[in-house]
Amino acid sequence: MKQFFSFVKKEFYHIWRDRRTMFILLGMPIVQIVIFGFALTNEVKNSKIAVLDNAKDETSISLIDEINASKYFEVAKNLHSYHDIEKAFQSGTIKMAVVFPDRFSEDLHHLNHAQIQLIADASDPNLANILTNYASSIIRDYQKKLNPNIHTPFTITTEMRMLYNPQLKGAYNFVPGVMAMVLLLVCTMMTAITIVKEKETGTMEIMLVSPMKPLMVIVAKAIPYLLLSIINIISILCLSVFVLEVPINGSIVLLVAESILFILVCLSLGLLISSAADSQQTAMFISLVALFLPTVMLSGFMFPVENMPVPLRIVSNIVPAKWYYSIVKSVMIKGLGITAIWKETLILLGMMFFLITLAIKKFKVRLA
């Protein structure tokens, strides 16, 4: 037993001295609990909507106030014409539009029947269904308030219209997310592992003493993964169009160009990880845990970012997949051009230059 306790004591010392292991054992569970606790929810809150009130009567204004007072919706825009609805969706600032017809109150009180149109962005079919159900429920509750009696003479019916994905296919949502995850894993993890492997086997030092400059050696290691990733993009797009029947409504040249930009960001991340990691296991762990999980949870692919607390929403801005996911949805599903995604493109460009500069600086330190 004395030897057993000595081994136990030795293991405690071993863990205590290894700061990385200490972080994994103590810090990672806390981080995961916080992220999972706040991010893993299907409830939609504070969704920004637009209102086109053609009636502007007392009843329509009262109903808009009811919708805005709920925890699910926030009226972000008051539109003036039906043509503004498409522009509002393309700008990405709203998730749903509510349209009141002319003579809404007059129809309701004289004909006992009035209509409201709910227009949702069905490029994310689950979110579109949830929002229209929330809005329909609020309208039904308002209808009961007009006449507390059960047999109310007033009837308000809602007409729903799903933009971009009328059939509510799930593939329209997960194809952009899968593209982001596949490119991130292939580019980042494999780039990080292959360079660390060279370091472990000692061949990296042999390559660095060759006449070729260290930067060119690193770039030469990354180029094959860039080409393989472009093949991946083509394969994914072909499968999406011909197997999953998800059309490319925008420019395919723009979509491929934006995908190559995202690949360069991921390759830069892989180079940066390879400079910090000293083993293949460490590089793989960083790639999977530090990149894969944030991509799944904070990119907006599986869980709406706007539902998360402010700190998580801020953190989500440094996840490259969030911006790429938004770009693919805008170009591929909504058919938009560069004018709609210039902000996301500039952010990815900034990330790429920052990560490449940091990776080169780290490699120079190691060579010194």
Short mmCIF file of C-alpha atoms in Angstrom, two decimals:
data_model
loop_
_atom_site.label_atom_id
_atom_site.label_comp_id
_atom_site.label_asym_id
_atom_site.label_seq_id
_atom_site.Cartn_x
_atom_site.Cartn_y
_atom_site.Cartn_z
CA MET A 1 0.00 0.00 0.00
CA LYS A 2 2.89 2.35 0.68
CA GLN A 3 4.07 1.95 -2.93
CA PHE A 4 0.49 2.53 -4.14
CA PHE A 5 0.16 5.81 -2.25
CA SER A 6 3.60 6.83 -3.49
CA PHE A 7 2.39 6.37 -7.06
CA VAL A 8 -0.76 8.33 -6.30
CA LYS A 9 1.34 11.12 -4.80
CA LYS A 10 3.62 11.08 -7.85
CA GLU A 11 0.63 11.41 -10.18
CA PHE A 12 -0.63 14.40 -8.21
CA TYR A 13 2.77 16.06 -8.53
CA HIS A 14 2.84 15.22 -12.24
CA ILE A 15 -0.55 16.81 -12.87
CA TRP A 16 0.22 19.82 -10.70
CA ARG A 17 3.44 20.54 -12.59
CA ASP A 18 1.78 20.24 -16.03
CA ARG A 19 -0.18 23.48 -16.44
CA ARG A 20 -1.78 22.25 -19.69
CA THR A 21 -3.18 19.16 -18.01
CA MET A 22 -4.40 21.28 -15.12
CA PHE A 23 -6.28 23.51 -17.53
CA ILE A 24 -7.85 20.52 -19.28
CA LEU A 25 -8.91 18.93 -16.02
CA LEU A 26 -10.17 22.03 -14.24
CA GLY A 27 -10.69 24.82 -16.75
CA MET A 28 -12.19 22.98 -19.70
CA PRO A 29 -15.22 21.55 -17.82
CA ILE A 30 -16.06 25.04 -16.56
CA VAL A 31 -15.77 26.53 -20.05
CA GLN A 32 -17.87 23.76 -21.58
CA ILE A 33 -20.58 23.98 -18.93
CA VAL A 34 -20.84 27.75 -19.40
CA ILE A 35 -20.99 27.47 -23.20
CA PHE A 36 -23.36 24.50 -23.29
CA GLY A 37 -25.57 25.96 -20.58
CA PHE A 38 -26.15 29.21 -22.45
CA ALA A 39 -25.78 28.20 -26.10
CA LEU A 40 -27.68 24.89 -26.28
CA THR A 41 -31.21 26.16 -26.43
CA ASN A 42 -33.78 26.08 -29.21
CA GLU A 43 -35.80 28.93 -27.75
CA VAL A 44 -35.72 32.06 -29.88
CA LYS A 45 -35.66 35.43 -28.16
CA ASN A 46 -35.41 39.07 -29.23
CA SER A 47 -35.64 38.30 -32.94
CA LYS A 48 -35.57 41.45 -35.00
CA ILE A 49 -38.62 41.87 -37.25
CA ALA A 50 -39.98 44.47 -39.68
CA VAL A 51 -43.55 45.77 -39.80
CA LEU A 52 -45.43 47.05 -42.84
CA ASP A 53 -48.56 48.67 -41.44
CA ASN A 54 -50.72 49.74 -44.38
CA ALA A 55 -53.70 50.35 -42.08
CA LYS A 56 -52.13 52.47 -39.32
CA ASP A 57 -55.36 52.25 -37.32
CA GLU A 58 -55.85 51.74 -33.61
CA THR A 59 -56.15 47.95 -33.83
CA SER A 60 -53.03 47.39 -35.95
CA ILE A 61 -50.94 49.72 -33.75
CA SER A 62 -52.19 47.92 -30.65
CA LEU A 63 -51.31 44.51 -32.11
CA ILE A 64 -47.83 45.72 -33.13
CA ASP A 65 -47.29 46.89 -29.54
CA GLU A 66 -48.35 43.42 -28.33
CA ILE A 67 -45.80 41.75 -30.62
CA ASN A 68 -43.05 44.19 -29.67
CA ALA A 69 -43.75 43.77 -25.95
CA SER A 70 -43.17 40.01 -26.11
CA LYS A 71 -39.75 38.58 -25.28
CA TYR A 72 -39.59 36.87 -28.68
CA PHE A 73 -39.69 39.87 -31.02
CA GLU A 74 -38.18 43.30 -31.38
CA VAL A 75 -39.59 45.61 -34.04
CA ALA A 76 -36.41 46.82 -35.73
CA LYS A 77 -37.88 48.41 -38.84
CA ASN A 78 -41.10 50.12 -39.89
CA LEU A 79 -41.42 49.63 -43.65
CA HIS A 80 -43.28 51.90 -46.06
CA SER A 81 -43.84 49.64 -49.07
CA TYR A 82 -44.01 45.95 -49.94
CA HIS A 83 -40.80 46.24 -52.02
CA ASP A 84 -38.82 47.19 -48.88
CA ILE A 85 -39.43 43.70 -47.41
CA GLU A 86 -37.02 41.94 -49.79
CA LYS A 87 -34.34 44.58 -49.15
CA ALA A 88 -34.75 44.21 -45.40
CA PHE A 89 -34.24 40.43 -45.62
CA GLN A 90 -31.24 40.82 -47.90
CA SER A 91 -29.59 43.21 -45.45
CA GLY A 92 -29.77 40.43 -42.85
CA THR A 93 -31.18 42.72 -40.16
CA ILE A 94 -34.55 40.99 -39.75
CA LYS A 95 -35.79 37.41 -39.38
CA MET A 96 -39.48 38.00 -40.13
CA ALA A 97 -41.82 40.63 -41.58
CA VAL A 98 -45.42 41.32 -40.49
CA VAL A 99 -47.73 42.88 -43.10
CA PHE A 100 -51.06 44.55 -42.18
CA PRO A 101 -53.45 45.19 -45.08
CA ASP A 102 -55.45 48.38 -45.67
CA ARG A 103 -58.63 48.72 -43.63
CA PHE A 104 -57.46 46.12 -41.15
CA SER A 105 -59.57 47.41 -38.26
CA GLU A 106 -62.58 48.09 -40.49
CA ASP A 107 -62.54 44.54 -41.88
CA LEU A 108 -62.15 43.08 -38.40
CA HIS A 109 -65.03 45.00 -36.83
CA HIS A 110 -67.47 45.02 -39.77
CA LEU A 111 -66.72 41.74 -41.53
CA ASN A 112 -65.45 39.95 -38.40
CA HIS A 113 -62.48 38.80 -40.44
CA ALA A 114 -59.06 40.31 -41.14
CA GLN A 115 -55.77 38.98 -42.48
CA ILE A 116 -52.13 39.43 -41.45
CA GLN A 117 -49.25 38.18 -43.56
CA LEU A 118 -46.16 36.73 -41.85
CA ILE A 119 -43.06 36.51 -44.08
CA ALA A 120 -40.12 34.54 -42.65
CA ASP A 121 -36.58 33.81 -43.88
CA ALA A 122 -36.78 30.05 -44.54
CA SER A 123 -33.10 29.65 -45.40
CA ASP A 124 -33.16 28.43 -41.76
CA PRO A 125 -36.45 26.45 -41.79
CA ASN A 126 -36.48 25.61 -38.09
CA LEU A 127 -36.08 29.24 -37.06
CA ALA A 128 -38.73 30.33 -39.61
CA ASN A 129 -41.23 27.81 -38.22
CA ILE A 130 -40.55 28.82 -34.63
CA LEU A 131 -40.98 32.55 -35.36
CA THR A 132 -44.21 32.15 -37.32
CA ASN A 133 -45.63 29.94 -34.56
CA TYR A 134 -44.69 32.52 -31.92
CA ALA A 135 -46.32 35.32 -33.93
CA SER A 136 -49.48 33.28 -34.59
CA SER A 137 -49.78 32.55 -30.88
CA ILE A 138 -49.48 36.25 -29.98
CA ILE A 139 -52.12 37.14 -32.56
CA ARG A 140 -54.50 34.49 -31.19
CA ASP A 141 -54.02 35.84 -27.67
CA TYR A 142 -54.73 39.36 -28.89
CA GLN A 143 -57.86 38.12 -30.61
CA LYS A 144 -59.13 36.73 -27.31
CA LYS A 145 -58.45 40.07 -25.61
CA LEU A 146 -60.72 41.85 -28.11
CA ASN A 147 -63.62 39.84 -26.81
CA PRO A 148 -63.13 37.79 -23.66
CA ASN A 149 -66.16 35.66 -24.55
CA ILE A 150 -65.39 32.31 -26.03
CA HIS A 151 -67.62 32.83 -29.07
CA THR A 152 -65.84 35.90 -30.39
CA PRO A 153 -67.24 37.36 -33.59
CA PHE A 154 -63.84 38.60 -34.70
CA THR A 155 -61.49 36.41 -36.66
CA ILE A 156 -57.90 37.24 -37.63
CA THR A 157 -56.24 34.77 -39.96
CA THR A 158 -52.55 34.69 -40.79
CA GLU A 159 -51.04 34.00 -44.20
CA MET A 160 -47.50 32.59 -44.09
CA ARG A 161 -44.89 32.83 -46.82
CA MET A 162 -41.44 31.19 -46.62
CA LEU A 163 -38.73 33.00 -48.59
CA TYR A 164 -35.74 31.26 -50.26
CA ASN A 165 -36.83 27.79 -49.06
CA PRO A 166 -40.57 27.30 -49.66
CA GLN A 167 -40.38 23.54 -49.06
CA LEU A 168 -38.57 24.04 -45.72
CA LYS A 169 -35.77 21.61 -46.60
CA GLY A 170 -33.24 21.10 -43.81
CA ALA A 171 -30.42 20.82 -46.37
CA TYR A 172 -30.68 24.56 -47.05
CA ASN A 173 -29.49 25.15 -43.50
CA PHE A 174 -26.92 22.41 -42.89
CA VAL A 175 -25.06 22.55 -46.24
CA PRO A 176 -23.46 25.98 -45.46
CA GLY A 177 -22.64 24.79 -41.93
CA VAL A 178 -21.12 21.52 -43.12
CA MET A 179 -18.99 23.41 -45.66
CA ALA A 180 -17.58 25.56 -42.86
CA MET A 181 -16.85 22.55 -40.62
CA VAL A 182 -15.26 20.40 -43.33
CA LEU A 183 -12.98 23.17 -44.58
CA LEU A 184 -12.01 24.12 -41.03
CA LEU A 185 -11.10 20.53 -40.07
CA VAL A 186 -9.21 19.68 -43.27
CA CYS A 187 -7.26 22.94 -43.49
CA THR A 188 -6.55 23.75 -39.87
CA MET A 189 -6.01 20.34 -38.29
CA MET A 190 -4.06 18.75 -41.10
CA THR A 191 -1.82 21.79 -41.61
CA ALA A 192 -1.05 21.95 -37.91
CA ILE A 193 -0.36 18.22 -37.65
CA THR A 194 1.84 17.89 -40.72
CA ILE A 195 4.23 20.67 -39.65
CA VAL A 196 4.40 19.43 -36.05
CA LYS A 197 5.17 15.97 -37.39
CA GLU A 198 8.17 17.40 -39.21
CA LYS A 199 9.32 18.94 -35.95
CA GLU A 200 8.90 15.68 -34.00
CA THR A 201 10.88 13.64 -36.50
CA GLY A 202 13.58 16.32 -36.77
CA THR A 203 13.16 16.75 -40.51
CA MET A 204 11.91 20.33 -40.15
CA GLU A 205 15.37 21.48 -39.04
CA ILE A 206 16.87 19.73 -42.08
CA MET A 207 14.40 21.53 -44.36
CA LEU A 208 15.07 24.89 -42.71
CA VAL A 209 18.83 24.67 -43.26
CA SER A 210 18.22 24.13 -46.95
CA PRO A 211 18.78 27.09 -49.32
CA MET A 212 15.03 27.73 -49.36
CA LYS A 213 13.80 30.41 -46.95
CA PRO A 214 11.80 29.17 -43.90
CA LEU A 215 8.72 31.14 -44.98
CA MET A 216 8.75 29.43 -48.37
CA VAL A 217 9.09 26.05 -46.71
CA ILE A 218 5.99 26.73 -44.65
CA VAL A 219 4.03 28.04 -47.62
CA ALA A 220 5.06 24.98 -49.64
CA LYS A 221 3.65 22.77 -46.89
CA ALA A 222 0.34 24.64 -46.96
CA ILE A 223 -0.25 24.72 -50.72
CA PRO A 224 -1.24 21.03 -51.10
CA TYR A 225 -3.94 21.52 -48.46
CA LEU A 226 -5.20 24.58 -50.32
CA LEU A 227 -5.59 22.54 -53.50
CA LEU A 228 -7.21 19.63 -51.67
CA SER A 229 -9.65 22.02 -50.02
CA ILE A 230 -10.63 23.52 -53.37
CA ILE A 231 -11.41 19.97 -54.53
CA ASN A 232 -13.49 19.58 -51.38
CA ILE A 233 -15.45 22.73 -52.22
CA ILE A 234 -16.21 21.45 -55.71
CA SER A 235 -17.27 18.06 -54.34
CA ILE A 236 -19.53 19.60 -51.69
CA LEU A 237 -21.16 21.96 -54.18
CA CYS A 238 -21.78 19.12 -56.67
CA LEU A 239 -23.32 16.96 -53.93
CA SER A 240 -25.44 19.89 -52.72
CA VAL A 241 -26.83 20.66 -56.17
CA PHE A 242 -27.24 17.19 -57.68
CA VAL A 243 -27.90 15.02 -54.60
CA LEU A 244 -29.43 17.31 -51.98
CA GLU A 245 -31.11 19.58 -54.58
CA VAL A 246 -29.89 22.77 -52.94
CA PRO A 247 -29.48 25.34 -55.75
CA ILE A 248 -26.70 27.90 -56.07
CA ASN A 249 -28.84 31.01 -56.55
CA GLY A 250 -25.90 33.46 -56.56
CA SER A 251 -22.62 33.69 -58.43
CA ILE A 252 -20.63 30.43 -58.28
CA VAL A 253 -17.41 32.40 -58.97
CA LEU A 254 -18.08 34.61 -55.94
CA LEU A 255 -18.92 31.56 -53.80
CA VAL A 256 -15.68 29.76 -54.73
CA ALA A 257 -13.63 32.94 -54.22
CA GLU A 258 -15.10 33.45 -50.74
CA SER A 259 -14.46 29.78 -49.96
CA ILE A 260 -10.79 30.13 -50.95
CA LEU A 261 -10.55 33.17 -48.65
CA PHE A 262 -11.96 31.09 -45.77
CA ILE A 263 -9.48 28.29 -46.59
CA LEU A 264 -6.60 30.76 -46.34
CA VAL A 265 -7.88 31.86 -42.92
CA CYS A 266 -7.99 28.21 -41.78
CA LEU A 267 -4.50 27.50 -43.16
CA SER A 268 -3.19 30.52 -41.26
CA LEU A 269 -4.81 29.15 -38.11
CA GLY A 270 -3.15 25.78 -38.72
CA LEU A 271 0.26 27.44 -39.09
CA LEU A 272 -0.28 29.37 -35.88
CA ILE A 273 -1.27 26.21 -33.99
CA SER A 274 1.77 24.37 -35.34
CA SER A 275 4.00 27.10 -33.96
CA ALA A 276 2.48 26.76 -30.49
CA ALA A 277 2.12 22.96 -30.33
CA ASP A 278 5.04 20.65 -29.61
CA SER A 279 3.34 17.34 -30.51
CA GLN A 280 0.76 15.99 -32.93
CA GLN A 281 -1.60 15.15 -30.07
CA THR A 282 -1.50 18.72 -28.80
CA ALA A 283 -2.11 20.11 -32.30
CA MET A 284 -5.06 17.77 -32.82
CA PHE A 285 -6.51 18.62 -29.42
CA ILE A 286 -6.30 22.36 -30.06
CA SER A 287 -7.81 21.95 -33.53
CA LEU A 288 -10.72 19.83 -32.32
CA VAL A 289 -11.58 21.43 -28.99
CA ALA A 290 -10.58 25.04 -29.51
CA LEU A 291 -11.88 25.32 -33.10
CA PHE A 292 -14.40 22.59 -33.85
CA LEU A 293 -16.66 23.14 -30.82
CA PRO A 294 -16.83 26.95 -31.20
CA THR A 295 -17.61 26.43 -34.89
CA VAL A 296 -20.54 24.17 -34.06
CA MET A 297 -21.90 26.23 -31.18
CA LEU A 298 -21.04 29.85 -31.96
CA SER A 299 -21.23 30.09 -35.76
CA GLY A 300 -25.05 30.25 -35.85
CA PHE A 301 -25.20 26.95 -37.72
CA MET A 302 -26.97 24.96 -34.99
CA PHE A 303 -27.97 27.57 -32.42
CA PRO A 304 -29.07 31.19 -33.07
CA VAL A 305 -26.30 33.53 -31.94
CA GLU A 306 -28.81 36.26 -31.03
CA ASN A 307 -30.22 34.02 -28.28
CA MET A 308 -26.91 33.86 -26.46
CA PRO A 309 -25.77 36.23 -23.70
CA VAL A 310 -23.79 39.30 -24.71
CA PRO A 311 -20.33 37.85 -23.76
CA LEU A 312 -20.91 34.79 -25.98
CA ARG A 313 -22.19 36.98 -28.82
CA ILE A 314 -18.97 39.01 -28.58
CA VAL A 315 -16.84 35.84 -28.55
CA SER A 316 -18.70 34.51 -31.60
CA ASN A 317 -17.30 37.41 -33.66
CA ILE A 318 -13.79 35.91 -33.53
CA VAL A 319 -15.02 32.56 -34.93
CA PRO A 320 -14.19 32.65 -38.69
CA ALA A 321 -16.87 30.06 -39.48
CA LYS A 322 -19.60 32.47 -38.33
CA TRP A 323 -18.75 34.93 -41.12
CA TYR A 324 -18.21 32.22 -43.74
CA TYR A 325 -21.53 30.57 -42.83
CA SER A 326 -23.26 33.92 -43.31
CA ILE A 327 -21.53 34.42 -46.68
CA VAL A 328 -22.50 30.96 -48.01
CA LYS A 329 -26.14 31.43 -46.95
CA SER A 330 -26.29 34.86 -48.58
CA VAL A 331 -24.67 33.84 -51.89
CA MET A 332 -25.82 30.24 -52.26
CA ILE A 333 -29.32 30.33 -50.76
CA LYS A 334 -30.42 33.97 -51.10
CA GLY A 335 -28.61 34.70 -54.37
CA LEU A 336 -27.01 37.94 -53.15
CA GLY A 337 -23.87 39.61 -54.49
CA ILE A 338 -20.73 41.16 -53.04
CA THR A 339 -22.61 44.29 -51.93
CA ALA A 340 -24.47 42.19 -49.35
CA ILE A 341 -21.41 40.39 -47.96
CA TRP A 342 -18.63 42.99 -48.15
CA LYS A 343 -18.50 43.37 -44.37
CA GLU A 344 -18.06 39.62 -43.78
CA THR A 345 -15.44 39.50 -46.56
CA LEU A 346 -13.42 42.33 -45.02
CA ILE A 347 -13.53 40.63 -41.60
CA LEU A 348 -12.20 37.37 -43.07
CA LEU A 349 -9.47 39.30 -44.94
CA GLY A 350 -8.48 41.02 -41.69
CA MET A 351 -8.39 37.67 -39.86
CA MET A 352 -6.23 36.14 -42.60
CA PHE A 353 -3.59 38.91 -42.53
CA PHE A 354 -3.55 38.97 -38.72
CA LEU A 355 -3.11 35.20 -38.38
CA ILE A 356 -0.47 34.97 -41.14
CA THR A 357 1.53 37.79 -39.54
CA LEU A 358 1.27 36.15 -36.11
CA ALA A 359 2.22 32.72 -37.47
CA ILE A 360 5.28 34.09 -39.30
CA LYS A 361 6.38 35.97 -36.19
CA LYS A 362 6.08 32.82 -34.08
CA PHE A 363 8.11 30.80 -36.56
CA LYS A 364 10.86 33.41 -36.57
CA VAL A 365 11.04 33.21 -32.78
CA ARG A 366 11.43 29.43 -32.94
CA LEU A 367 14.14 29.68 -35.59
CA ALA A 368 16.07 32.10 -33.41
#
